[in-house]
Short mmCIF file of N, CA, C and O in Angstrom, two decimals:
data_model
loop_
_atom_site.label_atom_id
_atom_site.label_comp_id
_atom_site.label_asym_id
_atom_site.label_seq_id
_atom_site.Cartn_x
_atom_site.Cartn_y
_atom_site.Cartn_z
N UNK A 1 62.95 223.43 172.15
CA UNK A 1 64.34 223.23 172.48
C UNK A 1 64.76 224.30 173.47
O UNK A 1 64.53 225.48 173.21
N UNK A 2 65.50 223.88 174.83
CA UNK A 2 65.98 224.85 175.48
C UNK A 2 67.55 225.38 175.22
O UNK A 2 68.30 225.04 174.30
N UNK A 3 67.78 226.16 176.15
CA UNK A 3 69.66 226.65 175.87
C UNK A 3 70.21 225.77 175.37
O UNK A 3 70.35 224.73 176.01
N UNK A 4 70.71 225.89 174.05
CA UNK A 4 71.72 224.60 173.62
C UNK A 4 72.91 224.49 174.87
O UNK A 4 73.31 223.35 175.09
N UNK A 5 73.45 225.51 175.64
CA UNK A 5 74.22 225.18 176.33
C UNK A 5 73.94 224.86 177.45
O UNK A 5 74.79 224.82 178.34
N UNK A 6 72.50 224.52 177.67
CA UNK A 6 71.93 223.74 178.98
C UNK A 6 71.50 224.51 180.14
O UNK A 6 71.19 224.05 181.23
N UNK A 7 71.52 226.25 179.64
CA UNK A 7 71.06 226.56 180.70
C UNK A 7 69.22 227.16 181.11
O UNK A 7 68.23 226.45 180.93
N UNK A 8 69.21 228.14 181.48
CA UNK A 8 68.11 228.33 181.90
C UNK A 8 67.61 229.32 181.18
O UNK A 8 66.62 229.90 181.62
N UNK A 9 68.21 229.74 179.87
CA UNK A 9 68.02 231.06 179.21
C UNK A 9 66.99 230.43 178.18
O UNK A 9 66.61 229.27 178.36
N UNK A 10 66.49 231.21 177.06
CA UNK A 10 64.91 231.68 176.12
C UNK A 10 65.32 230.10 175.51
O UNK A 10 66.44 229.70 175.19
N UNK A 11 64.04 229.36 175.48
CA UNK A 11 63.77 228.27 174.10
C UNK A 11 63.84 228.85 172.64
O UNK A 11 63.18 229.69 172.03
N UNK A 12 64.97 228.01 172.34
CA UNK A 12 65.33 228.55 170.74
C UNK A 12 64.32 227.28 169.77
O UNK A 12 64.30 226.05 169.74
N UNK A 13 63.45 228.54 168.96
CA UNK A 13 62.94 227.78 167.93
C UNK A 13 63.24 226.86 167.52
O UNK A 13 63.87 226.06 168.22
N UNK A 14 62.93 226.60 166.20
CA UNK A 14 63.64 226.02 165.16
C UNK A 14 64.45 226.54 164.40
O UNK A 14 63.87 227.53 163.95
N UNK A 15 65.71 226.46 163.86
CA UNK A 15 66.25 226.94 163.37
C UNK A 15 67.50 227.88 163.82
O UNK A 15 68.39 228.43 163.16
N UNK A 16 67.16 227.85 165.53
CA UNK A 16 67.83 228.69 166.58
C UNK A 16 67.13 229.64 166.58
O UNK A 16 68.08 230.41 166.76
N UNK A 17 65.94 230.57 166.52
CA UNK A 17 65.70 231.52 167.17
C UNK A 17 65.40 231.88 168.20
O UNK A 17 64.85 230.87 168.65
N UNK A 18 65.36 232.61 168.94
CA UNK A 18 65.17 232.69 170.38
C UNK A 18 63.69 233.37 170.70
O UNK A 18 63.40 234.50 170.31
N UNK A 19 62.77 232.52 171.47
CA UNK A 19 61.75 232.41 172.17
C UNK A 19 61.82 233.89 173.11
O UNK A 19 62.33 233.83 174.23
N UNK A 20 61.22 235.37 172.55
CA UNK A 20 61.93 236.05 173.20
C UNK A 20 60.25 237.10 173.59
O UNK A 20 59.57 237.53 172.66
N UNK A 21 59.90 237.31 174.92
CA UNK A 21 58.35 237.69 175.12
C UNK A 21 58.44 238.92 174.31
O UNK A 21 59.32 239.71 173.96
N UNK A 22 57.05 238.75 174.14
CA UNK A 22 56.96 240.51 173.38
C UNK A 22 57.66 241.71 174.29
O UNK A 22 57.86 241.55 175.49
N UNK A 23 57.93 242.70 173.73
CA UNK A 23 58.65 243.87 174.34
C UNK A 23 59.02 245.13 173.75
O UNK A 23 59.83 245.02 172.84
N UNK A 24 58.63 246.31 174.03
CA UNK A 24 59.23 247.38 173.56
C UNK A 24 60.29 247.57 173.79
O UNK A 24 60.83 246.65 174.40
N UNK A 25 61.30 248.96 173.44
CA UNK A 25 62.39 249.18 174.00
C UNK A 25 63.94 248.43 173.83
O UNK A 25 64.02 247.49 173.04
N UNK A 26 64.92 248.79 174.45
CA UNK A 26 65.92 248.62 173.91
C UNK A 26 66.66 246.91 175.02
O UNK A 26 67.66 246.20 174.96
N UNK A 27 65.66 246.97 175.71
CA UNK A 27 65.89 245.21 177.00
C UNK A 27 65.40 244.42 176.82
O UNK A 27 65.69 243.34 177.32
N UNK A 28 64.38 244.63 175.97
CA UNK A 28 64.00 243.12 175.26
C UNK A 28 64.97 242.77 173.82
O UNK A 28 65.38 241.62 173.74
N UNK A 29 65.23 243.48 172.99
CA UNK A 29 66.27 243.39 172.22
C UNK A 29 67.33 242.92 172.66
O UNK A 29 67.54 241.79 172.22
N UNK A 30 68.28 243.39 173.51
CA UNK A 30 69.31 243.06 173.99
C UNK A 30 69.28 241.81 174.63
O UNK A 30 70.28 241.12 174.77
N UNK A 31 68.08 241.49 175.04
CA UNK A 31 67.52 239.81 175.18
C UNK A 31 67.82 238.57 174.42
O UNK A 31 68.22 237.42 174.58
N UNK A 32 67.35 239.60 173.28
CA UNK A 32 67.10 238.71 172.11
C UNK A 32 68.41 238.05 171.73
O UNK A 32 68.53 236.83 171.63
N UNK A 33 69.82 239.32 171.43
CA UNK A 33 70.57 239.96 170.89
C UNK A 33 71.32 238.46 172.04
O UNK A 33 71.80 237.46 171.51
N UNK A 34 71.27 238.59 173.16
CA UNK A 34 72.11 237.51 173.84
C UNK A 34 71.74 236.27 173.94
O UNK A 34 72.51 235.41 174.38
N UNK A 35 70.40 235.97 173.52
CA UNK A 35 69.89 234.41 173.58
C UNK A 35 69.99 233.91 172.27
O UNK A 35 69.65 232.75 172.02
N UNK A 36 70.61 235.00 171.01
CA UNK A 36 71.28 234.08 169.64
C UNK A 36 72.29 233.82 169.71
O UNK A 36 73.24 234.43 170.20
N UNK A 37 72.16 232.15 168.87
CA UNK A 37 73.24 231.09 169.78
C UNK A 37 74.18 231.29 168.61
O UNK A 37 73.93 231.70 167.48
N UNK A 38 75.17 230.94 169.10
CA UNK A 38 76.72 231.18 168.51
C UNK A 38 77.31 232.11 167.57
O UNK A 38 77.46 233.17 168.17
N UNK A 39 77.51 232.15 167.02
CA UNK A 39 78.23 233.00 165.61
C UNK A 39 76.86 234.21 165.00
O UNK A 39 77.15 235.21 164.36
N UNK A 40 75.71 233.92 165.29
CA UNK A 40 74.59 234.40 165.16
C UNK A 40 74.27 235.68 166.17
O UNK A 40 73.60 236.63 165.78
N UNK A 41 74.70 235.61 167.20
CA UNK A 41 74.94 236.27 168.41
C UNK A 41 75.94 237.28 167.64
O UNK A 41 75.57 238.43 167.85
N UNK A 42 76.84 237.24 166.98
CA UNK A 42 77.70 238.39 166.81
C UNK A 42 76.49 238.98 165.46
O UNK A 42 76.17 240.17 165.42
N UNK A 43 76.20 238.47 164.95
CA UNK A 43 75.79 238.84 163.58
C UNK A 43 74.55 239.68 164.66
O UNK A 43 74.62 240.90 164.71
N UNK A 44 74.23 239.46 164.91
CA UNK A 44 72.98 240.34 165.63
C UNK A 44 73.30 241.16 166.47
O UNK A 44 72.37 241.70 167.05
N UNK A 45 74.37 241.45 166.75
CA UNK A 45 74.93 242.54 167.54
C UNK A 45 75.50 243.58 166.60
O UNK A 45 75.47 244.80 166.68
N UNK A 46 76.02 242.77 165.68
CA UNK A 46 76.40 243.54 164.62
C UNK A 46 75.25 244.63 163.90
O UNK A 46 75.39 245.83 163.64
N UNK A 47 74.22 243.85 163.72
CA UNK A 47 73.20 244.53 163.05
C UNK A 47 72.45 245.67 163.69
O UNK A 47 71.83 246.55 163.09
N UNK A 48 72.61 245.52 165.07
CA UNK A 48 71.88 246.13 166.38
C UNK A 48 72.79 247.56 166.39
O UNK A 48 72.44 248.70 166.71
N UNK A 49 73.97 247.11 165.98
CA UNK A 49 74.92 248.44 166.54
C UNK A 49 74.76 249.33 164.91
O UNK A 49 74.36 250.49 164.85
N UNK A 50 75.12 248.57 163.79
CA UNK A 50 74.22 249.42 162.70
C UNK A 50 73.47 250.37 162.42
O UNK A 50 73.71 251.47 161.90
N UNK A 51 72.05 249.65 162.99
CA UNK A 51 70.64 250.34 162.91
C UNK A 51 71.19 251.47 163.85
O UNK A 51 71.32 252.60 163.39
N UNK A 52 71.55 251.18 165.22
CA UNK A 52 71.66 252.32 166.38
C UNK A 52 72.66 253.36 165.98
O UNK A 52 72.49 254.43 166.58
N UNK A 53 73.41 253.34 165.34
CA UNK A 53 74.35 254.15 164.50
C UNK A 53 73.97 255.00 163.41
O UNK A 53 74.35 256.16 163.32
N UNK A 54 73.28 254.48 162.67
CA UNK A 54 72.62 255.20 161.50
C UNK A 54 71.64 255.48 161.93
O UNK A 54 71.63 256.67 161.64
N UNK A 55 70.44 255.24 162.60
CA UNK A 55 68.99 255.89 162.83
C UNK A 55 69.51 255.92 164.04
O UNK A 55 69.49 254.84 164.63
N UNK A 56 70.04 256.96 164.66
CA UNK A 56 70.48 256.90 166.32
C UNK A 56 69.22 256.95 167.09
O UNK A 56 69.10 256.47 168.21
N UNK A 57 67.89 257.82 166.15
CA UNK A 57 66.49 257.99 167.12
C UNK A 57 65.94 256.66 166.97
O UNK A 57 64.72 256.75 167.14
N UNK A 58 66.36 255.18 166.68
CA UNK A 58 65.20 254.44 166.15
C UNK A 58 64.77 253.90 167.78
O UNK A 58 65.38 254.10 168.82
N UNK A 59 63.41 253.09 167.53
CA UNK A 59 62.65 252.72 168.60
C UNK A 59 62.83 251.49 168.11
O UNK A 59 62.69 251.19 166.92
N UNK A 60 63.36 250.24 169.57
CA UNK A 60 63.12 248.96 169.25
C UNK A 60 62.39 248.17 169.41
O UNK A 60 61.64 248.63 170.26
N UNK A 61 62.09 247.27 169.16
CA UNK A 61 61.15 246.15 170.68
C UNK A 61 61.03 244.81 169.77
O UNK A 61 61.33 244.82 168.57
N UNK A 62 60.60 243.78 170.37
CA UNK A 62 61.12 242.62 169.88
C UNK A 62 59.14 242.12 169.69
O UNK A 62 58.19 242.08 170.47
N UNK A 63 59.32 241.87 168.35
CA UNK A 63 57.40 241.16 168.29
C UNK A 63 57.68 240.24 166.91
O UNK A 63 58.16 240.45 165.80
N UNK A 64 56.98 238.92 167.76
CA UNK A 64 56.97 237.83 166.83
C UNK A 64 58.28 236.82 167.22
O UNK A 64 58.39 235.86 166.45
N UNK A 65 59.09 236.89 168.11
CA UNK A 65 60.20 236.15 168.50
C UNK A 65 61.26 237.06 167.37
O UNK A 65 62.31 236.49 167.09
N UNK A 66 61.02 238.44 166.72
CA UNK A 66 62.09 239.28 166.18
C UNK A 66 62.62 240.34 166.74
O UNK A 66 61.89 241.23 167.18
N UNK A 67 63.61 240.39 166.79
CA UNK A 67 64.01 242.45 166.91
C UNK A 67 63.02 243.20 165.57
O UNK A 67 62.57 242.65 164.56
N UNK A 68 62.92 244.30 165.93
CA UNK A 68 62.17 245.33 164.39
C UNK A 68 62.36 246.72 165.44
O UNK A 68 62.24 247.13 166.59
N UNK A 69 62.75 247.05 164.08
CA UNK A 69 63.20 248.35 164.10
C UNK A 69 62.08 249.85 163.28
O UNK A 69 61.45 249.78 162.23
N UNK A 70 62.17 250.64 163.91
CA UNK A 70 61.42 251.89 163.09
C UNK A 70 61.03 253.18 163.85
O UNK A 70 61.68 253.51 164.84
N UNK A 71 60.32 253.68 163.55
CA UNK A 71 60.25 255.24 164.15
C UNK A 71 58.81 254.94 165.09
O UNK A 71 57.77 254.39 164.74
N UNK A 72 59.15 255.48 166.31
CA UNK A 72 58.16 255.07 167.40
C UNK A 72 55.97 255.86 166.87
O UNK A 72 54.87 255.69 167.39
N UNK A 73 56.26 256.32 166.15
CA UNK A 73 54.82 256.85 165.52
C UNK A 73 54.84 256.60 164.01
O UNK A 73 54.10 257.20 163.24
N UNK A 74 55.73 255.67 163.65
CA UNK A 74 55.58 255.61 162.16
C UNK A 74 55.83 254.26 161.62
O UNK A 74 56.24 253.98 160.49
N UNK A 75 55.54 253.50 162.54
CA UNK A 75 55.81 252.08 162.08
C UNK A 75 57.14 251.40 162.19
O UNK A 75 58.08 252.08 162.57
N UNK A 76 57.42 249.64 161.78
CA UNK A 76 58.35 249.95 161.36
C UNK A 76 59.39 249.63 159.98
O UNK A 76 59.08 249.30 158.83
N UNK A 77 60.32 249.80 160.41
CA UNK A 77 61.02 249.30 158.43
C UNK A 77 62.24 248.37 157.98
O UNK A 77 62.79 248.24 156.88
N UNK A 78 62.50 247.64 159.54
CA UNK A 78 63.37 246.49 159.60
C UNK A 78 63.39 245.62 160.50
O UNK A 78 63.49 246.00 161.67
N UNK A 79 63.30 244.09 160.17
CA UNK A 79 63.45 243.13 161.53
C UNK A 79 64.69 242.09 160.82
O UNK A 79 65.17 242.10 159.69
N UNK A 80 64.93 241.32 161.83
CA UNK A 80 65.73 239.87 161.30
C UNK A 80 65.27 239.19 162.59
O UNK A 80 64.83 239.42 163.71
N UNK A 81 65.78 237.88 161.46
CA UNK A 81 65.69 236.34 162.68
C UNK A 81 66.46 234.91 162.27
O UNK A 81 66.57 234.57 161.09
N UNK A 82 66.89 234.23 163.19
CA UNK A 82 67.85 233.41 163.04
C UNK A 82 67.21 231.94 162.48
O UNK A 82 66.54 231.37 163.34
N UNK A 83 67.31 231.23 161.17
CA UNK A 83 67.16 230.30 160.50
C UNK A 83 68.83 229.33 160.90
O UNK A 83 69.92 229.77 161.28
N UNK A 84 68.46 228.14 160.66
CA UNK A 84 69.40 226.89 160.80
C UNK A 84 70.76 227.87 160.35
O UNK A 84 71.49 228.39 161.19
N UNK A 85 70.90 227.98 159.15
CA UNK A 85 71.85 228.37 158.31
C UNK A 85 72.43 229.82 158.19
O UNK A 85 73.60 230.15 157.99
N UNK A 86 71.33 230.61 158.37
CA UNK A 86 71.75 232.33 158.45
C UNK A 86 71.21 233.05 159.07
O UNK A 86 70.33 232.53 159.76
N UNK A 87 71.33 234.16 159.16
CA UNK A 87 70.24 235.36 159.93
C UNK A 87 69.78 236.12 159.30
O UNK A 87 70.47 237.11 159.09
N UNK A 88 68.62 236.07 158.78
CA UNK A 88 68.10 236.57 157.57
C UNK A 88 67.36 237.95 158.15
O UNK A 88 66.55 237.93 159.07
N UNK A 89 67.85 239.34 157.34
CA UNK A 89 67.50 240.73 157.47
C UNK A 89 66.35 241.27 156.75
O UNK A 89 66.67 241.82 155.70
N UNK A 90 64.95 241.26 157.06
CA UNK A 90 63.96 241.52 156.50
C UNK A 90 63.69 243.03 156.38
O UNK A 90 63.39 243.59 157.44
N UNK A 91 63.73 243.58 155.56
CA UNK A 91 63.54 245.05 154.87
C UNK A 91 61.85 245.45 154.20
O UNK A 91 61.67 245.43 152.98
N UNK A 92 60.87 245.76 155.04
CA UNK A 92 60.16 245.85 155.13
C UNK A 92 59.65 246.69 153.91
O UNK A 92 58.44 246.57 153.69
N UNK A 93 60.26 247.41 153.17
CA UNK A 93 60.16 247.92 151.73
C UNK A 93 61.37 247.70 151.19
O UNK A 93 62.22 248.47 151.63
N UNK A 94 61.80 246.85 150.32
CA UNK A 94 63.10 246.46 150.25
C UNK A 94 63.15 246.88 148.94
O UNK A 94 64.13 247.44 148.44
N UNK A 95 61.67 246.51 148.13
CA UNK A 95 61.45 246.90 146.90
C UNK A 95 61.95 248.33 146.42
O UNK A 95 62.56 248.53 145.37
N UNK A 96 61.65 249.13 147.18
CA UNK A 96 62.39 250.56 147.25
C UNK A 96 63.71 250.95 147.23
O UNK A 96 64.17 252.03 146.84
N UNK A 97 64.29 249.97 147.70
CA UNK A 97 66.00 250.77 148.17
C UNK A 97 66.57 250.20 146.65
O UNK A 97 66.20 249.38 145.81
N UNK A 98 67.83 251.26 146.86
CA UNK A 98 68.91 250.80 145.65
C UNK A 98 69.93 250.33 146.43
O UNK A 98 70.34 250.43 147.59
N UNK A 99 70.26 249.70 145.25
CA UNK A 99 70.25 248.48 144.84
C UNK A 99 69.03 247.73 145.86
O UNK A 99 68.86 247.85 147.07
N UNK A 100 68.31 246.99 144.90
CA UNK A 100 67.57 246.17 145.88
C UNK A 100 68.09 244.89 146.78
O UNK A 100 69.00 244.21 146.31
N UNK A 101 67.59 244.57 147.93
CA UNK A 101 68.38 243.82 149.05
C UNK A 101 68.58 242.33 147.99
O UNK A 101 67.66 242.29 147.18
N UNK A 102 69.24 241.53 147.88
CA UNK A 102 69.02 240.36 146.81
C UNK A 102 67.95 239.40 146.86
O UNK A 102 67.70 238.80 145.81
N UNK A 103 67.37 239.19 147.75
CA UNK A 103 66.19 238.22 147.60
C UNK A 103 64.97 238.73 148.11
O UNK A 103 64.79 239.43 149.10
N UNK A 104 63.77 238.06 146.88
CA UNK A 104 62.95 238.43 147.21
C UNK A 104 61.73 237.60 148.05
O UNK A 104 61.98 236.43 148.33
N UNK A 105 60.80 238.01 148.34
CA UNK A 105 59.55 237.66 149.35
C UNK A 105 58.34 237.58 148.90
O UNK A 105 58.00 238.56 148.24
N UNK A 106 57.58 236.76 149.03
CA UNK A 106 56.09 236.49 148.15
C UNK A 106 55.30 237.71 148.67
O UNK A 106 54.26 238.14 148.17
N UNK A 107 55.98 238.23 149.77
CA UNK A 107 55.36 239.51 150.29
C UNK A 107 56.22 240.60 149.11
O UNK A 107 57.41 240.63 148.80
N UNK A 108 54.81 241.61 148.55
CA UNK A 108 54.88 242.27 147.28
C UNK A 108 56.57 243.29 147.38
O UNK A 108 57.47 243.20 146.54
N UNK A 109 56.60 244.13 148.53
CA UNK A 109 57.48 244.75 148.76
C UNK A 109 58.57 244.42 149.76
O UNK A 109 59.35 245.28 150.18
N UNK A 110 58.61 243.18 150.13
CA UNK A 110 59.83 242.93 151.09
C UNK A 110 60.91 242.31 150.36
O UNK A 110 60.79 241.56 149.39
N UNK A 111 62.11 242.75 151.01
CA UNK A 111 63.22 241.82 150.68
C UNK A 111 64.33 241.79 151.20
O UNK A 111 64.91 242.75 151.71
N UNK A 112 64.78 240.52 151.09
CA UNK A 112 65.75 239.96 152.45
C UNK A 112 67.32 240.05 151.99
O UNK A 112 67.75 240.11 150.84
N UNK A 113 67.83 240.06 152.85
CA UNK A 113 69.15 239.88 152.72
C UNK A 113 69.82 238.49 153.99
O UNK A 113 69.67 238.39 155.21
N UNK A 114 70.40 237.79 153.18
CA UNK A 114 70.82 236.10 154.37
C UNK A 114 72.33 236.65 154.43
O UNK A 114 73.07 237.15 153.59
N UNK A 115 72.47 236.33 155.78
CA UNK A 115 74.13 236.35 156.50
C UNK A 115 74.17 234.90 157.02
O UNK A 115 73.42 234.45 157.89
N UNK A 116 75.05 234.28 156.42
CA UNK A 116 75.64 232.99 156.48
C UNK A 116 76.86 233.12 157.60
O UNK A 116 77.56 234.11 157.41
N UNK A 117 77.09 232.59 158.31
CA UNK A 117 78.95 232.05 159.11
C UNK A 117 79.95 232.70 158.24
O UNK A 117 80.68 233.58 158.70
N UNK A 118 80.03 232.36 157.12
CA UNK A 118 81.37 232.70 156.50
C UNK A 118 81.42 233.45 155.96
O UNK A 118 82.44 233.47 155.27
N UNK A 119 80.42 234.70 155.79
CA UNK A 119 79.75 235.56 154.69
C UNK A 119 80.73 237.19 155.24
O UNK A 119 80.58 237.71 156.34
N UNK A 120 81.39 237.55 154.46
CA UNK A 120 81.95 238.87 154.50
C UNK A 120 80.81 240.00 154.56
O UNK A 120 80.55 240.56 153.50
N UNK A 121 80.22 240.33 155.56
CA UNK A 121 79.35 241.60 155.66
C UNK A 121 79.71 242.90 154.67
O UNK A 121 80.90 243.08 154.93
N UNK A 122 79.47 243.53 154.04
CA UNK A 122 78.98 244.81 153.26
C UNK A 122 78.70 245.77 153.94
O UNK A 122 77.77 246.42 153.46
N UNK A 123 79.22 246.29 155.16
CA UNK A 123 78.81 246.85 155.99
C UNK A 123 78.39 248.59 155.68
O UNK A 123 77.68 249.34 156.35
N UNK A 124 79.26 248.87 154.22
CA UNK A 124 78.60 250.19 153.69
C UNK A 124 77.04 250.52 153.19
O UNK A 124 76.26 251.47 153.31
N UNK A 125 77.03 248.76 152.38
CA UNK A 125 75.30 248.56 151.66
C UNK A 125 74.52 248.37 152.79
O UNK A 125 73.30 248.48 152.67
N UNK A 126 74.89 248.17 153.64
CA UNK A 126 74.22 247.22 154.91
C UNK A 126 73.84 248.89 155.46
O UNK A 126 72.63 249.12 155.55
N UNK A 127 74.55 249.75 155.73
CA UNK A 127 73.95 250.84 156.00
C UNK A 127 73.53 252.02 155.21
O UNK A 127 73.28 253.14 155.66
N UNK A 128 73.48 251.64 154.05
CA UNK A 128 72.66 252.07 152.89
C UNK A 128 71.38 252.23 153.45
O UNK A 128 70.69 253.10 153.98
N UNK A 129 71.30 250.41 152.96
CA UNK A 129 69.67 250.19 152.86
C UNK A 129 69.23 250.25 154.22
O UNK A 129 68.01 250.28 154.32
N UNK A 130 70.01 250.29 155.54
CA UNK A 130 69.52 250.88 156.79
C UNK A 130 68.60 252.27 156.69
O UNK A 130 67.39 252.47 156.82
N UNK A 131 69.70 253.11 156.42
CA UNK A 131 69.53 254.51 156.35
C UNK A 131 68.07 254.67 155.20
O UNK A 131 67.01 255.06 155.68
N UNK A 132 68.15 254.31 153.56
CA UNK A 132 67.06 254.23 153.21
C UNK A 132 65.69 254.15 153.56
O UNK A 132 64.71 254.87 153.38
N UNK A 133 66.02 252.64 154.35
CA UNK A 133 64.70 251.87 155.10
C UNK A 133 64.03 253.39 155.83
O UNK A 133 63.08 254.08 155.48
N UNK A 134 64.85 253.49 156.77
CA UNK A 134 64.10 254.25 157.76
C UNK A 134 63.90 255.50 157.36
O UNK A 134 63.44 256.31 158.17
N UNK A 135 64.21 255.89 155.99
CA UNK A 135 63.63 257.34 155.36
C UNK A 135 62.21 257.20 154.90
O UNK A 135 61.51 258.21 154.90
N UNK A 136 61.64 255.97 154.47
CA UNK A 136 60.62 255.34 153.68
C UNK A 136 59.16 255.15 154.92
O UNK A 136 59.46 255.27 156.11
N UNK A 137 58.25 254.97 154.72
CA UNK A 137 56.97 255.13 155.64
C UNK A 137 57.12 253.69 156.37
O UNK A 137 57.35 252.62 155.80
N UNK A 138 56.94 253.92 157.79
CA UNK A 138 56.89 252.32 158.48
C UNK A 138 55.93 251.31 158.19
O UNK A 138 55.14 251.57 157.29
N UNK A 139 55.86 250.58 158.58
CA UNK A 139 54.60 249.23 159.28
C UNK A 139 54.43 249.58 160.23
O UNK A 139 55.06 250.11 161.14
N UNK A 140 52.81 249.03 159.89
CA UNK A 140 52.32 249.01 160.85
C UNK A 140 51.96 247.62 161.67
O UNK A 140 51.28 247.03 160.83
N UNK A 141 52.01 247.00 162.50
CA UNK A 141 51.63 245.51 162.34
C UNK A 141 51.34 245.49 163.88
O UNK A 141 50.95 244.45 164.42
#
């Protein structure tokens, strides 16, 4: 599927995610960050300005058609990506943080948190388990 709005910008998956080349750094993100389509687009800006707020040193780059976030020699310890319905925040040790993120992942230690359209953000827990995440040892992948 190309630009829902017909133009010449990234093929959005299924589900709307955006078709976004691999990339380090903070311009492929911001790629990403503008080729999520509608209401999803804020939610990912939202999340972008978060992470960059609380881990002001973090290193970005976009792998797998995701943003991920973490410490440039230590892996890393957060991504999200846009599904039909939400933008789901993958916490790469999720198992770890308190309160744990609410849903869990057949993967032993991950866990997600879904932002829906109408969903009132938590923006204190939201930078909780930010701040947590990135105290905890990265991925490597």
């Amino acid at each position: 599927m190309r630009d829902p709005g017909g133009g010449d910008g990234p093929r959005l998956l299924s589900g709307g995610n955006p078709q976004i080349p691999k990339g380090e750094g903070s311009s492929p993100v911001r790629d990403h960050l503008a080729a999520m389509p509608g209401w999803k687009r804020d939610v990912g800006r939202l999340l972008d300005d978060l992470i960059a707020a609380t881990v002001p040193d973090v290193h970005k780059a976009v792998r797998w058609n995701k943003p991920h976030y973490g410490h440039e020699c230590d892996g890393w310890f957060l991504s999200f990506r846009c599904y039909t319905d939400y933008v789901q925040v993958q916490f790469l040790h999720g198992t770890s943080l308190e309160p744990m993120p609410p849903k869990a992942s057949k993967h032993d230690e991950v866990r997600y948190l879904d932002i829906r359209q109408d969903d009132d953000v938590d923006e204190r827990q939201l930078r909780s388990w930010i701040e947590q995440s990135s105290w905890l040892p990265g991925e490597r992948m």
